[in-house]
Amino acid sequence: MCELLGMSANVPTDICFSFSGLLERGGNTGPHKDGWGITFYEGKGCRTFKDPEPSCQSEIAKLVKAYPIKSVSVISHIRQGNRGRVCLENTHPFTRELWGREITYAHNGQLSNYHDLKPEYYRPVGNTDSELAFCWLLDKIREKYPKRPANMASVFRYAAKLSHTLREKGVFNMLLTDGVYVLAYCTNNLHWITRRAPFGKATLIDADMVVDFQQETTPNDVVTVIATRPLTNDERWQKMEPGEFALFKMGELI
């Protein structure tokens, strides 16, 4: 299985602390050595860094970790391949354009009997079940909403409804964002935590690293982090239930 990491914040925030813990699981403290990727949103644009090498030894990952890119929406992924070979085109996250917005997605799990998913407009570049499911998901959204609706939250709720269908085909833990909303959908293993004032200290599980968020934030900051497994050992993470989804905007659960 792979692992997911996402962030939703009300001010541009760097994810270096959480990302540092995730990277260690990519071949060091965890078996997810078949590539990694991360997408940061900045306005209507996004930056994506991906590498099929293990994240714990990737030079690109070291660059990203050392370069505190600030964003309000982030999706990251470390891969333990089970469908499709280890290569760049099969490395998450995946991004497609919809209504003039970049939509980014990452999946943790494995699907079976998924060949009946036959997207018409969006086509996979690689050969993973994950990317095929993403293309199918976007096809269904585009079919229901030919034009961008005024209420984008309804689109993400519809995406969660479609995720129930994908969950019937196997394990489908998923993160989806347009740079404003961040959707988390759980089949078996997904956690989240919202940090707000009064901020305290946190210690990573997978690396010798402690941060005092009070020194890094303002009293008005709200930052939610979503992860397959909790990244810190001294904070209270919320565990999601099977079939549950959570939709975040500007750090807040909506």
mmCIF file of C-alpha atoms in Angstrom:
data_model
loop_
_atom_site.group_PDB
_atom_site.id
_atom_site.type_symbol
_atom_site.label_atom_id
_atom_site.label_comp_id
_atom_site.label_asym_id
_atom_site.label_seq_id
_atom_site.Cartn_x
_atom_site.Cartn_y
_atom_site.Cartn_z
ATOM 1 C CA MET A 1 0.000 0.000 0.000
ATOM 2 C CA CYS A 2 0.992 3.614 -0.537
ATOM 3 C CA GLU A 3 0.723 6.556 1.849
ATOM 4 C CA LEU A 4 -0.974 9.915 1.416
ATOM 5 C CA LEU A 5 -0.296 13.394 2.772
ATOM 6 C CA GLY A 6 -2.467 16.443 2.264
ATOM 7 C CA MET A 7 -2.783 19.954 3.637
ATOM 8 C CA SER A 8 -5.447 22.657 3.685
ATOM 9 C CA ALA A 9 -4.652 26.044 5.227
ATOM 10 C CA ASN A 10 -6.156 29.518 5.449
ATOM 11 C CA VAL A 11 -2.795 31.198 4.745
ATOM 12 C CA PRO A 12 0.130 30.055 2.574
ATOM 13 C CA THR A 13 1.969 27.531 4.751
ATOM 14 C CA ASP A 14 4.950 25.273 4.207
ATOM 15 C CA ILE A 15 4.554 21.539 4.725
ATOM 16 C CA CYS A 16 8.245 20.785 5.306
ATOM 17 C CA PHE A 17 7.722 19.322 8.792
ATOM 18 C CA SER A 18 5.069 16.780 7.767
ATOM 19 C CA PHE A 19 6.791 16.111 4.445
ATOM 20 C CA SER A 20 10.021 15.256 6.271
ATOM 21 C CA GLY A 21 8.219 12.538 8.209
ATOM 22 C CA LEU A 22 6.539 11.146 5.096
ATOM 23 C CA LEU A 23 9.824 10.950 3.160
ATOM 24 C CA GLU A 24 11.328 8.618 5.758
ATOM 25 C CA ARG A 25 8.523 6.136 5.147
ATOM 26 C CA GLY A 26 9.555 5.989 1.495
ATOM 27 C CA GLY A 27 12.170 3.261 1.865
ATOM 28 C CA ASN A 28 13.589 3.949 5.343
ATOM 29 C CA THR A 29 11.002 3.539 8.123
ATOM 30 C CA GLY A 30 8.461 2.188 5.636
ATOM 31 C CA PRO A 31 8.386 0.021 2.473
ATOM 32 C CA HIS A 32 7.019 2.647 0.091
ATOM 33 C CA LYS A 33 10.106 2.869 -2.131
ATOM 34 C CA ASP A 34 8.529 2.941 -5.605
ATOM 35 C CA GLY A 35 8.395 6.684 -6.136
ATOM 36 C CA TRP A 36 6.950 9.808 -4.593
ATOM 37 C CA GLY A 37 5.378 13.096 -5.610
ATOM 38 C CA ILE A 38 3.994 16.368 -4.271
ATOM 39 C CA THR A 39 1.828 19.156 -5.710
ATOM 40 C CA PHE A 40 1.642 22.686 -4.282
ATOM 41 C CA TYR A 41 -1.018 25.201 -5.335
ATOM 42 C CA GLU A 42 -0.224 28.873 -5.805
ATOM 43 C CA GLY A 43 -3.263 30.819 -6.956
ATOM 44 C CA LYS A 44 -4.667 29.114 -10.072
ATOM 45 C CA GLY A 45 -1.353 27.421 -10.771
ATOM 46 C CA CYS A 46 0.412 24.487 -9.186
ATOM 47 C CA ARG A 47 3.933 23.086 -8.935
ATOM 48 C CA THR A 48 4.470 19.339 -9.065
ATOM 49 C CA PHE A 49 7.640 17.436 -8.199
ATOM 50 C CA LYS A 50 7.754 13.673 -8.861
ATOM 51 C CA ASP A 51 10.439 11.006 -8.846
ATOM 52 C CA PRO A 52 10.208 7.198 -9.287
ATOM 53 C CA GLU A 53 13.159 6.833 -6.884
ATOM 54 C CA PRO A 54 12.614 6.124 -3.146
ATOM 55 C CA SER A 55 11.787 9.373 -1.373
ATOM 56 C CA CYS A 56 14.255 8.721 1.469
ATOM 57 C CA GLN A 57 17.186 8.964 -0.972
ATOM 58 C CA SER A 58 15.778 11.193 -3.721
ATOM 59 C CA GLU A 59 17.790 14.304 -4.490
ATOM 60 C CA ILE A 60 14.610 16.005 -5.720
ATOM 61 C CA ALA A 61 12.923 15.230 -2.384
ATOM 62 C CA LYS A 62 15.873 16.788 -0.541
ATOM 63 C CA LEU A 63 15.434 19.918 -2.666
ATOM 64 C CA VAL A 64 11.720 20.165 -1.872
ATOM 65 C CA LYS A 65 12.321 19.550 1.839
ATOM 66 C CA ALA A 66 14.947 22.297 1.969
ATOM 67 C CA TYR A 67 12.879 24.763 -0.071
ATOM 68 C CA PRO A 68 9.881 25.866 2.037
ATOM 69 C CA ILE A 69 7.258 26.417 -0.664
ATOM 70 C CA LYS A 70 4.180 28.006 0.904
ATOM 71 C CA SER A 71 0.747 26.908 -0.238
ATOM 72 C CA VAL A 72 -2.858 26.697 0.961
ATOM 73 C CA SER A 73 -3.460 23.283 -0.651
ATOM 74 C CA VAL A 74 -0.980 20.407 -0.971
ATOM 75 C CA ILE A 75 -1.222 16.742 -1.959
ATOM 76 C CA SER A 76 1.685 14.310 -1.617
ATOM 77 C CA HIS A 77 2.114 10.556 -2.087
ATOM 78 C CA ILE A 78 4.702 7.828 -1.572
ATOM 79 C CA ARG A 79 4.225 4.682 -3.607
ATOM 80 C CA GLN A 80 4.462 0.969 -2.972
ATOM 81 C CA GLY A 81 3.645 -0.269 -6.457
ATOM 82 C CA ASN A 82 1.084 -3.001 -7.024
ATOM 83 C CA ARG A 83 -0.488 -2.050 -10.373
ATOM 84 C CA GLY A 84 1.795 -0.773 -13.127
ATOM 85 C CA ARG A 85 5.561 -0.689 -13.248
ATOM 86 C CA VAL A 86 7.764 1.704 -11.323
ATOM 87 C CA CYS A 87 8.222 4.712 -13.622
ATOM 88 C CA LEU A 88 7.534 8.438 -13.753
ATOM 89 C CA GLU A 89 4.171 8.207 -15.553
ATOM 90 C CA ASN A 90 2.839 5.903 -12.820
ATOM 91 C CA THR A 91 3.963 8.187 -10.004
ATOM 92 C CA HIS A 92 1.311 10.128 -8.060
ATOM 93 C CA PRO A 93 -0.116 12.759 -7.742
ATOM 94 C CA PHE A 94 -1.972 12.971 -11.063
ATOM 95 C CA THR A 95 -3.301 16.273 -12.402
ATOM 96 C CA ARG A 96 -5.866 17.148 -15.084
ATOM 97 C CA GLU A 97 -7.583 20.360 -16.170
ATOM 98 C CA LEU A 98 -11.301 20.844 -15.493
ATOM 99 C CA TRP A 99 -13.152 24.146 -16.111
ATOM 100 C CA GLY A 100 -9.848 25.988 -16.303
ATOM 101 C CA ARG A 101 -8.636 24.630 -12.957
ATOM 102 C CA GLU A 102 -5.901 22.090 -12.237
ATOM 103 C CA ILE A 103 -7.427 19.129 -10.376
ATOM 104 C CA THR A 104 -4.949 16.969 -8.425
ATOM 105 C CA TYR A 105 -5.506 13.478 -7.070
ATOM 106 C CA ALA A 106 -3.625 10.725 -5.247
ATOM 107 C CA HIS A 107 -4.791 7.232 -4.269
ATOM 108 C CA ASN A 108 -3.753 4.704 -1.664
ATOM 109 C CA GLY A 109 -5.004 1.155 -2.128
ATOM 110 C CA GLN A 110 -5.579 -1.486 -4.758
ATOM 111 C CA LEU A 111 -8.613 -2.043 -6.974
ATOM 112 C CA SER A 112 -9.819 -5.270 -8.590
ATOM 113 C CA ASN A 113 -12.242 -5.821 -11.487
ATOM 114 C CA TYR A 114 -11.756 -2.204 -12.509
ATOM 115 C CA HIS A 115 -11.559 -2.721 -16.266
ATOM 116 C CA ASP A 116 -15.216 -1.732 -16.596
ATOM 117 C CA LEU A 117 -14.106 1.812 -15.789
ATOM 118 C CA LYS A 118 -14.012 3.244 -19.308
ATOM 119 C CA PRO A 119 -13.485 7.010 -19.275
ATOM 120 C CA GLU A 120 -14.121 8.716 -22.597
ATOM 121 C CA TYR A 121 -12.744 12.234 -22.247
ATOM 122 C CA TYR A 122 -9.882 11.783 -19.789
ATOM 123 C CA ARG A 123 -7.341 9.074 -20.595
ATOM 124 C CA PRO A 124 -4.605 7.591 -18.392
ATOM 125 C CA VAL A 125 -0.992 8.274 -19.367
ATOM 126 C CA GLY A 126 0.337 5.363 -17.311
ATOM 127 C CA ASN A 127 -1.149 1.958 -16.558
ATOM 128 C CA THR A 128 -2.183 2.076 -12.893
ATOM 129 C CA ASP A 129 -5.632 1.384 -11.484
ATOM 130 C CA SER A 130 -5.227 4.677 -9.583
ATOM 131 C CA GLU A 131 -4.928 6.921 -12.631
ATOM 132 C CA LEU A 132 -7.719 5.063 -14.438
ATOM 133 C CA ALA A 133 -10.009 5.654 -11.439
ATOM 134 C CA PHE A 134 -9.076 9.356 -11.477
ATOM 135 C CA CYS A 135 -9.934 9.686 -15.167
ATOM 136 C CA TRP A 136 -13.242 7.885 -14.601
ATOM 137 C CA LEU A 137 -14.017 10.143 -11.646
ATOM 138 C CA LEU A 138 -13.390 13.308 -13.664
ATOM 139 C CA ASP A 139 -15.404 11.957 -16.599
ATOM 140 C CA LYS A 140 -18.410 11.445 -14.324
ATOM 141 C CA ILE A 141 -18.030 14.914 -12.802
ATOM 142 C CA ARG A 142 -17.732 16.500 -16.252
ATOM 143 C CA GLU A 143 -20.841 14.589 -17.376
ATOM 144 C CA LYS A 144 -22.909 15.806 -14.415
ATOM 145 C CA TYR A 145 -21.515 19.340 -14.484
ATOM 146 C CA PRO A 146 -20.813 20.407 -18.112
ATOM 147 C CA LYS A 147 -20.072 23.895 -16.774
ATOM 148 C CA ARG A 148 -18.379 24.942 -13.570
ATOM 149 C CA PRO A 149 -21.094 25.247 -10.892
ATOM 150 C CA ALA A 150 -21.292 28.224 -8.577
ATOM 151 C CA ASN A 151 -21.045 25.904 -5.566
ATOM 152 C CA MET A 152 -17.854 23.881 -5.920
ATOM 153 C CA ALA A 153 -18.505 22.094 -2.637
ATOM 154 C CA SER A 154 -21.305 20.186 -4.391
ATOM 155 C CA VAL A 155 -18.756 18.868 -6.917
ATOM 156 C CA PHE A 156 -16.577 17.430 -4.178
ATOM 157 C CA ARG A 157 -19.576 15.887 -2.436
ATOM 158 C CA TYR A 158 -20.459 14.241 -5.740
ATOM 159 C CA ALA A 159 -16.857 13.016 -6.030
ATOM 160 C CA ALA A 160 -17.249 11.432 -2.577
ATOM 161 C CA LYS A 161 -20.454 9.726 -3.754
ATOM 162 C CA LEU A 162 -18.599 8.348 -6.786
ATOM 163 C CA SER A 163 -15.853 7.138 -4.450
ATOM 164 C CA HIS A 164 -18.345 4.767 -2.834
ATOM 165 C CA THR A 165 -18.533 2.972 -6.213
ATOM 166 C CA LEU A 166 -14.741 2.752 -6.426
ATOM 167 C CA ARG A 167 -14.547 1.495 -2.841
ATOM 168 C CA GLU A 168 -16.680 -1.486 -3.887
ATOM 169 C CA LYS A 169 -13.777 -2.519 -6.145
ATOM 170 C CA GLY A 170 -11.203 -2.637 -3.364
ATOM 171 C CA VAL A 171 -9.251 -0.269 -1.125
ATOM 172 C CA PHE A 172 -9.788 3.356 -2.133
ATOM 173 C CA ASN A 173 -8.263 5.990 0.134
ATOM 174 C CA MET A 174 -8.059 9.220 -1.841
ATOM 175 C CA LEU A 175 -7.147 12.915 -1.774
ATOM 176 C CA LEU A 176 -8.573 15.343 -4.351
ATOM 177 C CA THR A 177 -8.136 19.123 -4.658
ATOM 178 C CA ASP A 178 -8.700 22.067 -6.970
ATOM 179 C CA GLY A 179 -6.387 24.263 -4.918
ATOM 180 C CA VAL A 180 -9.269 25.608 -2.808
ATOM 181 C CA TYR A 181 -11.092 22.540 -1.511
ATOM 182 C CA VAL A 182 -9.348 19.372 -0.317
ATOM 183 C CA LEU A 183 -11.393 16.160 -0.231
ATOM 184 C CA ALA A 184 -10.280 13.127 1.789
ATOM 185 C CA TYR A 185 -12.082 9.818 1.261
ATOM 186 C CA CYS A 186 -11.397 6.794 3.463
ATOM 187 C CA THR A 187 -11.782 3.073 2.893
ATOM 188 C CA ASN A 188 -9.620 1.749 5.707
ATOM 189 C CA ASN A 189 -6.849 4.088 6.847
ATOM 190 C CA LEU A 190 -6.810 7.893 6.843
ATOM 191 C CA HIS A 191 -6.275 10.434 9.639
ATOM 192 C CA TRP A 192 -6.399 14.212 9.969
ATOM 193 C CA ILE A 193 -5.552 16.931 12.463
ATOM 194 C CA THR A 194 -6.405 20.643 12.529
ATOM 195 C CA ARG A 195 -3.882 22.927 14.204
ATOM 196 C CA ARG A 196 -4.974 26.355 15.458
ATOM 197 C CA ALA A 197 -4.176 28.719 18.320
ATOM 198 C CA PRO A 198 -2.998 28.077 20.936
ATOM 199 C CA PHE A 199 -0.270 26.244 19.032
ATOM 200 C CA GLY A 200 2.136 23.861 20.709
ATOM 201 C CA LYS A 201 5.064 21.581 19.918
ATOM 202 C CA ALA A 202 4.969 18.383 17.872
ATOM 203 C CA THR A 203 7.435 15.508 17.414
ATOM 204 C CA LEU A 204 7.706 13.408 14.259
ATOM 205 C CA ILE A 205 7.384 9.636 14.592
ATOM 206 C CA ASP A 206 9.720 8.827 11.684
ATOM 207 C CA ALA A 207 12.465 11.432 12.126
ATOM 208 C CA ASP A 208 14.298 13.132 14.963
ATOM 209 C CA MET A 209 12.505 16.426 14.483
ATOM 210 C CA VAL A 210 10.486 18.690 16.795
ATOM 211 C CA VAL A 211 8.740 21.907 15.833
ATOM 212 C CA ASP A 212 7.160 24.612 17.960
ATOM 213 C CA PHE A 213 4.253 25.781 15.813
ATOM 214 C CA GLN A 214 3.815 28.868 17.972
ATOM 215 C CA GLN A 215 7.104 30.157 16.568
ATOM 216 C CA GLU A 216 6.036 29.410 12.978
ATOM 217 C CA THR A 217 2.471 30.743 12.927
ATOM 218 C CA THR A 218 0.204 33.651 13.781
ATOM 219 C CA PRO A 219 -2.809 33.374 16.123
ATOM 220 C CA ASN A 220 -5.155 33.462 13.103
ATOM 221 C CA ASP A 221 -3.618 30.501 11.243
ATOM 222 C CA VAL A 222 -5.636 27.330 10.694
ATOM 223 C CA VAL A 223 -3.833 24.358 9.153
ATOM 224 C CA THR A 224 -5.237 20.867 8.592
ATOM 225 C CA VAL A 225 -2.939 17.955 7.736
ATOM 226 C CA ILE A 226 -4.265 14.659 6.367
ATOM 227 C CA ALA A 227 -2.151 11.494 6.417
ATOM 228 C CA THR A 228 -2.551 7.760 5.994
ATOM 229 C CA ARG A 229 -1.034 7.242 9.441
ATOM 230 C CA PRO A 230 -0.387 9.909 12.103
ATOM 231 C CA LEU A 231 2.949 11.636 11.546
ATOM 232 C CA THR A 232 3.443 12.871 15.121
ATOM 233 C CA ASN A 233 3.355 11.014 18.430
ATOM 234 C CA ASP A 234 2.261 13.801 20.763
ATOM 235 C CA GLU A 235 -0.864 15.140 19.027
ATOM 236 C CA ARG A 236 -4.424 13.851 18.791
ATOM 237 C CA TRP A 237 -5.245 12.773 15.233
ATOM 238 C CA GLN A 238 -8.795 12.065 14.049
ATOM 239 C CA LYS A 239 -9.178 8.601 12.489
ATOM 240 C CA MET A 240 -11.678 8.434 9.634
ATOM 241 C CA GLU A 241 -14.197 5.601 9.363
ATOM 242 C CA PRO A 242 -14.630 3.325 6.315
ATOM 243 C CA GLY A 243 -16.779 5.069 3.719
ATOM 244 C CA GLU A 244 -16.371 8.449 5.428
ATOM 245 C CA PHE A 245 -15.253 11.582 3.627
ATOM 246 C CA ALA A 246 -14.048 14.934 4.909
ATOM 247 C CA LEU A 247 -14.065 18.153 2.896
ATOM 248 C CA PHE A 248 -11.775 21.012 3.904
ATOM 249 C CA LYS A 249 -11.538 24.634 2.780
ATOM 250 C CA MET A 250 -8.951 27.082 4.109
ATOM 251 C CA GLY A 251 -8.043 24.622 6.842
ATOM 252 C CA GLU A 252 -11.584 24.201 8.136
ATOM 253 C CA LEU A 253 -13.718 21.074 7.960
ATOM 254 C CA ILE A 254 -16.884 22.009 6.078
#
